[in-house]
Amino acid sequence: MVEKTPKITQTPLPYALNALAPVMSELQMDYHFNKHHKTYVTKYNETLDLIEDALQKQDFAKIARLAKNTKFFGGGNWNHTFFWEGLSPVGEVGGQLPSADSDLAKSITAAWGSIDKFITEFNAETAAIQGSGWGWLIYNPSTGGLEYRSSFNQDLITEQQPAGLVPLLNIDIWEHAFYIDYKSAKPDFLANIWKVVNWKKVEQRLGDAKKTAGRL
Ligand code: MN3
């Protein structure tokens, strides 16, 4: 007997809804987490039921269409959970840059010259994404270095080439991520988001990625 595919649940926010204000207000966070993000979870679970039904009916065209939806909704949940975990309130560790002698700071400096230059390029590339998507800092195990990547919609960074890219930080640039607080001022949202980036988490993700890649 094959076990049924498990439903997913939304991982709770690692801080209070109002904890990232004024970078993201409680109202902005409430809509983003409790409506937009939650909908991906609900729709993913609904899609599993629809797939089960289509499998029973051997409706192959429908199965193929629904498989794309699992990537969109499941990817939406994954991308958001990763995003929330990469942020932290200002009073905790949010915005505290990695120390200059850390592997993370050295890796960023090796790739961009300085953390400031990295942030400038990240924001310029991410602001230029046409439509909905995400900006990413990734570790490329084949080079051992850090890179910027962008993605559309709820695509996964692991779909990009070469295989094995490891995400370290992602920033949501869908309009729903900033419109309540910033209206159309996308560059202002991007300028402010770094005040709540959890660099400790990014450092930990880089360490884990290098261990997995056998480079530590
Ligand atoms: Mn979002």
mmCIF file of C-alpha atoms and ligand atoms in Angstrom:
data_model
loop_
_atom_site.group_PDB
_atom_site.id
_atom_site.type_symbol
_atom_site.label_atom_id
_atom_site.label_comp_id
_atom_site.label_asym_id
_atom_site.label_seq_id
_atom_site.Cartn_x
_atom_site.Cartn_y
_atom_site.Cartn_z
ATOM 1 C CA MET A 1 0.000 0.000 0.000
ATOM 2 C CA VAL A 2 1.490 3.341 -1.071
ATOM 3 C CA GLU A 3 1.251 6.012 1.575
ATOM 4 C CA LYS A 4 -0.665 9.150 0.653
ATOM 5 C CA THR A 5 1.417 12.233 -0.102
ATOM 6 C CA PRO A 6 1.588 14.319 3.094
ATOM 7 C CA LYS A 7 -0.126 17.679 3.301
ATOM 8 C CA ILE A 8 2.043 20.644 4.233
ATOM 9 C CA THR A 9 1.524 23.144 7.037
ATOM 10 C CA GLN A 10 2.673 26.751 7.147
ATOM 11 C CA THR A 11 5.787 27.162 9.308
ATOM 12 C CA PRO A 12 5.120 29.871 11.931
ATOM 13 C CA LEU A 13 6.964 33.189 11.595
ATOM 14 C CA PRO A 14 10.154 33.208 13.709
ATOM 15 C CA TYR A 15 9.105 36.651 15.141
ATOM 16 C CA ALA A 16 5.922 38.624 15.797
ATOM 17 C CA LEU A 17 3.929 40.126 12.909
ATOM 18 C CA ASN A 18 4.878 43.650 14.022
ATOM 19 C CA ALA A 19 8.538 42.833 14.737
ATOM 20 C CA LEU A 20 9.946 44.004 11.397
ATOM 21 C CA ALA A 21 8.252 47.422 11.455
ATOM 22 C CA PRO A 22 8.871 49.996 10.128
ATOM 23 C CA VAL A 23 10.738 48.124 7.377
ATOM 24 C CA MET A 24 7.588 46.026 6.935
ATOM 25 C CA SER A 25 4.513 47.137 8.901
ATOM 26 C CA GLU A 26 2.261 44.761 10.804
ATOM 27 C CA LEU A 27 -0.446 45.265 8.162
ATOM 28 C CA GLN A 28 2.017 44.499 5.342
ATOM 29 C CA MET A 29 3.203 41.386 7.189
ATOM 30 C CA ASP A 30 -0.338 40.288 8.006
ATOM 31 C CA TYR A 31 -1.330 40.350 4.330
ATOM 32 C CA HIS A 32 1.913 38.798 3.168
ATOM 33 C CA PHE A 33 2.123 35.977 5.710
ATOM 34 C CA ASN A 34 -1.509 35.275 6.571
ATOM 35 C CA LYS A 35 -3.025 35.766 3.127
ATOM 36 C CA HIS A 36 -0.475 35.471 0.290
ATOM 37 C CA HIS A 37 1.885 32.903 1.827
ATOM 38 C CA LYS A 38 -0.936 30.949 3.453
ATOM 39 C CA THR A 39 -2.743 30.676 0.105
ATOM 40 C CA TYR A 40 0.231 28.773 -1.381
ATOM 41 C CA VAL A 41 -0.051 26.237 1.431
ATOM 42 C CA THR A 42 -3.815 25.869 1.027
ATOM 43 C CA LYS A 43 -3.622 25.607 -2.759
ATOM 44 C CA TYR A 44 -0.763 23.096 -2.629
ATOM 45 C CA ASN A 45 -2.805 20.835 -0.366
ATOM 46 C CA GLU A 46 -5.899 21.248 -2.561
ATOM 47 C CA THR A 47 -3.787 20.352 -5.603
ATOM 48 C CA LEU A 48 -2.703 17.090 -3.962
ATOM 49 C CA ASP A 49 -6.368 16.101 -3.630
ATOM 50 C CA LEU A 50 -7.043 17.065 -7.257
ATOM 51 C CA ILE A 51 -4.048 14.992 -8.405
ATOM 52 C CA GLU A 52 -5.277 12.027 -6.388
ATOM 53 C CA ASP A 53 -8.645 12.323 -8.132
ATOM 54 C CA ALA A 54 -7.048 12.717 -11.588
ATOM 55 C CA LEU A 55 -4.834 9.675 -10.956
ATOM 56 C CA GLN A 56 -7.888 7.617 -10.039
ATOM 57 C CA LYS A 57 -9.564 8.735 -13.281
ATOM 58 C CA GLN A 58 -6.354 8.335 -15.315
ATOM 59 C CA ASP A 59 -6.841 11.884 -16.637
ATOM 60 C CA PHE A 60 -3.256 12.280 -17.836
ATOM 61 C CA ALA A 61 -3.602 15.791 -19.272
ATOM 62 C CA LYS A 62 -4.995 16.988 -15.978
ATOM 63 C CA ILE A 63 -2.240 15.242 -14.023
ATOM 64 C CA ALA A 64 0.400 17.077 -16.102
ATOM 65 C CA ARG A 65 -1.294 20.447 -15.557
ATOM 66 C CA LEU A 66 -1.643 19.847 -11.829
ATOM 67 C CA ALA A 67 2.014 18.834 -11.530
ATOM 68 C CA LYS A 68 2.944 22.364 -12.658
ATOM 69 C CA ASN A 69 0.677 23.744 -9.960
ATOM 70 C CA THR A 70 2.422 21.721 -7.266
ATOM 71 C CA LYS A 71 5.678 23.404 -8.266
ATOM 72 C CA PHE A 72 4.074 26.864 -8.187
ATOM 73 C CA PHE A 73 2.264 26.443 -4.873
ATOM 74 C CA GLY A 74 4.897 24.238 -3.218
ATOM 75 C CA GLY A 75 7.645 26.560 -4.471
ATOM 76 C CA GLY A 76 5.673 29.539 -3.167
ATOM 77 C CA ASN A 77 5.562 27.997 0.284
ATOM 78 C CA TRP A 78 9.253 27.031 0.234
ATOM 79 C CA ASN A 79 10.450 30.417 -1.058
ATOM 80 C CA HIS A 80 8.428 32.313 1.568
ATOM 81 C CA THR A 81 9.511 30.132 4.502
ATOM 82 C CA PHE A 82 13.153 30.626 3.441
ATOM 83 C CA PHE A 83 12.538 34.399 3.121
ATOM 84 C CA TRP A 84 11.034 34.780 6.624
ATOM 85 C CA GLU A 85 13.861 32.778 8.164
ATOM 86 C CA GLY A 86 16.407 35.068 6.495
ATOM 87 C CA LEU A 87 15.034 38.141 8.290
ATOM 88 C CA SER A 88 15.242 39.243 11.934
ATOM 89 C CA PRO A 89 14.012 42.250 13.941
ATOM 90 C CA VAL A 90 16.398 45.191 14.317
ATOM 91 C CA GLY A 91 16.546 44.661 18.109
ATOM 92 C CA GLU A 92 17.719 41.093 17.602
ATOM 93 C CA VAL A 93 20.265 40.463 14.852
ATOM 94 C CA GLY A 94 18.494 42.156 11.916
ATOM 95 C CA GLY A 95 20.843 44.248 9.816
ATOM 96 C CA GLN A 96 24.003 43.351 11.772
ATOM 97 C CA LEU A 97 26.627 42.842 9.078
ATOM 98 C CA PRO A 98 28.926 39.820 9.236
ATOM 99 C CA SER A 99 32.316 40.552 10.782
ATOM 100 C CA ALA A 100 35.041 41.383 8.266
ATOM 101 C CA ASP A 101 37.033 38.230 9.100
ATOM 102 C CA SER A 102 34.054 35.867 8.626
ATOM 103 C CA ASP A 103 33.968 33.490 5.688
ATOM 104 C CA LEU A 104 30.723 35.137 4.513
ATOM 105 C CA ALA A 105 32.188 38.671 4.455
ATOM 106 C CA LYS A 106 35.334 37.396 2.721
ATOM 107 C CA SER A 107 33.289 35.487 0.129
ATOM 108 C CA ILE A 108 31.131 38.546 -0.627
ATOM 109 C CA THR A 109 34.205 40.767 -0.862
ATOM 110 C CA ALA A 110 35.877 38.269 -3.194
ATOM 111 C CA ALA A 111 32.862 38.354 -5.520
ATOM 112 C CA TRP A 112 31.774 42.020 -5.371
ATOM 113 C CA GLY A 113 34.606 43.997 -3.737
ATOM 114 C CA SER A 114 32.623 44.915 -0.613
ATOM 115 C CA ILE A 115 29.307 44.233 1.129
ATOM 116 C CA ASP A 116 28.083 47.702 0.106
ATOM 117 C CA LYS A 117 28.828 46.961 -3.547
ATOM 118 C CA PHE A 118 27.079 43.590 -3.245
ATOM 119 C CA ILE A 119 23.938 45.237 -1.843
ATOM 120 C CA THR A 120 23.988 47.909 -4.570
ATOM 121 C CA GLU A 121 24.197 45.266 -7.300
ATOM 122 C CA PHE A 122 21.636 42.998 -5.614
ATOM 123 C CA ASN A 123 19.150 45.863 -5.401
ATOM 124 C CA ALA A 124 19.736 47.019 -8.988
ATOM 125 C CA GLU A 125 19.295 43.489 -10.401
ATOM 126 C CA THR A 126 16.278 42.733 -8.227
ATOM 127 C CA ALA A 127 14.546 46.049 -9.010
ATOM 128 C CA ALA A 128 14.988 45.245 -12.706
ATOM 129 C CA ILE A 129 13.058 41.942 -12.537
ATOM 130 C CA GLN A 130 10.090 42.352 -14.878
ATOM 131 C CA GLY A 131 6.929 41.138 -13.206
ATOM 132 C CA SER A 132 6.956 38.933 -10.121
ATOM 133 C CA GLY A 133 10.018 37.166 -8.785
ATOM 134 C CA TRP A 134 12.823 36.923 -6.286
ATOM 135 C CA GLY A 135 16.401 38.134 -5.896
ATOM 136 C CA TRP A 136 18.883 35.583 -4.521
ATOM 137 C CA LEU A 137 22.346 35.316 -3.060
ATOM 138 C CA ILE A 138 23.522 31.806 -3.849
ATOM 139 C CA TYR A 139 26.520 29.570 -3.244
ATOM 140 C CA ASN A 140 27.781 27.797 -6.353
ATOM 141 C CA PRO A 141 29.470 24.536 -5.245
ATOM 142 C CA SER A 142 31.139 24.077 -8.638
ATOM 143 C CA THR A 143 33.148 27.291 -8.222
ATOM 144 C CA GLY A 144 33.078 27.588 -4.437
ATOM 145 C CA GLY A 145 31.969 31.206 -4.829
ATOM 146 C CA LEU A 146 28.903 33.373 -4.270
ATOM 147 C CA GLU A 147 26.662 34.701 -7.056
ATOM 148 C CA TYR A 148 23.539 36.758 -7.596
ATOM 149 C CA ARG A 149 20.577 35.086 -9.300
ATOM 150 C CA SER A 150 17.022 36.199 -10.043
ATOM 151 C CA SER A 151 13.993 33.972 -10.500
ATOM 152 C CA PHE A 152 10.475 34.451 -11.803
ATOM 153 C CA ASN A 153 7.180 33.743 -10.089
ATOM 154 C CA GLN A 154 7.641 30.879 -7.600
ATOM 155 C CA ASP A 155 10.357 29.043 -9.532
ATOM 156 C CA LEU A 156 12.943 27.323 -7.375
ATOM 157 C CA ILE A 157 16.595 28.333 -7.393
ATOM 158 C CA THR A 158 17.484 24.632 -7.649
ATOM 159 C CA GLU A 159 15.988 24.627 -11.174
ATOM 160 C CA GLN A 160 18.812 26.888 -12.376
ATOM 161 C CA GLN A 161 22.107 25.765 -13.874
ATOM 162 C CA PRO A 162 24.533 24.422 -12.922
ATOM 163 C CA ALA A 163 22.816 21.808 -10.779
ATOM 164 C CA GLY A 164 23.350 22.018 -7.044
ATOM 165 C CA LEU A 165 23.102 25.791 -6.434
ATOM 166 C CA VAL A 166 22.493 26.497 -2.748
ATOM 167 C CA PRO A 167 20.337 29.490 -1.753
ATOM 168 C CA LEU A 168 21.724 31.665 1.047
ATOM 169 C CA LEU A 169 19.290 34.619 1.022
ATOM 170 C CA ASN A 170 16.204 35.560 -0.980
ATOM 171 C CA ILE A 171 14.215 38.775 -1.231
ATOM 172 C CA ASP A 172 10.599 38.724 -2.376
ATOM 173 C CA ILE A 173 9.974 41.330 -5.084
ATOM 174 C CA TRP A 174 6.368 40.426 -5.887
ATOM 175 C CA GLU A 175 4.246 43.581 -5.533
ATOM 176 C CA HIS A 176 2.397 41.980 -2.627
ATOM 177 C CA ALA A 177 5.687 42.051 -0.670
ATOM 178 C CA PHE A 178 5.893 45.843 -0.476
ATOM 179 C CA TYR A 179 2.855 47.597 -1.929
ATOM 180 C CA ILE A 180 1.037 48.380 1.348
ATOM 181 C CA ASP A 181 4.087 50.118 2.823
ATOM 182 C CA TYR A 182 5.933 51.415 -0.229
ATOM 183 C CA LYS A 183 3.310 51.645 -2.979
ATOM 184 C CA SER A 184 5.242 51.709 -6.274
ATOM 185 C CA ALA A 185 8.582 52.687 -4.663
ATOM 186 C CA LYS A 186 10.267 49.327 -5.175
ATOM 187 C CA PRO A 187 13.812 50.774 -4.732
ATOM 188 C CA ASP A 188 12.834 52.134 -1.276
ATOM 189 C CA PHE A 189 11.666 48.695 -0.168
ATOM 190 C CA LEU A 190 14.932 47.179 -1.398
ATOM 191 C CA ALA A 191 16.988 49.885 0.309
ATOM 192 C CA ASN A 192 15.234 49.242 3.649
ATOM 193 C CA ILE A 193 15.039 45.443 3.645
ATOM 194 C CA TRP A 194 18.749 45.136 4.540
ATOM 195 C CA LYS A 195 17.954 46.650 7.963
ATOM 196 C CA VAL A 196 16.269 43.358 8.858
ATOM 197 C CA VAL A 197 18.393 40.814 6.997
ATOM 198 C CA ASN A 198 19.551 38.023 9.323
ATOM 199 C CA TRP A 199 23.207 37.757 8.311
ATOM 200 C CA LYS A 200 23.780 35.188 11.078
ATOM 201 C CA LYS A 201 21.362 32.876 9.252
ATOM 202 C CA VAL A 202 23.067 33.588 5.913
ATOM 203 C CA GLU A 203 26.423 32.747 7.497
ATOM 204 C CA GLN A 204 25.032 29.489 8.875
ATOM 205 C CA ARG A 205 23.572 28.575 5.477
ATOM 206 C CA LEU A 206 26.941 29.223 3.805
ATOM 207 C CA GLY A 207 28.730 27.061 6.389
ATOM 208 C CA ASP A 208 26.232 24.231 5.862
ATOM 209 C CA ALA A 209 26.536 24.538 2.070
ATOM 210 C CA LYS A 210 30.327 24.334 2.187
ATOM 211 C CA LYS A 211 30.251 21.324 4.512
ATOM 212 C CA THR A 212 27.844 19.557 2.142
ATOM 213 C CA ALA A 213 30.059 20.448 -0.830
ATOM 214 C CA GLY A 214 33.145 19.187 1.014
ATOM 215 C CA ARG A 215 34.814 22.592 0.885
ATOM 216 C CA LEU A 216 35.159 22.940 4.673
HETATM 217 MN MN MN3 B 1 5.469 36.893 -1.272
#
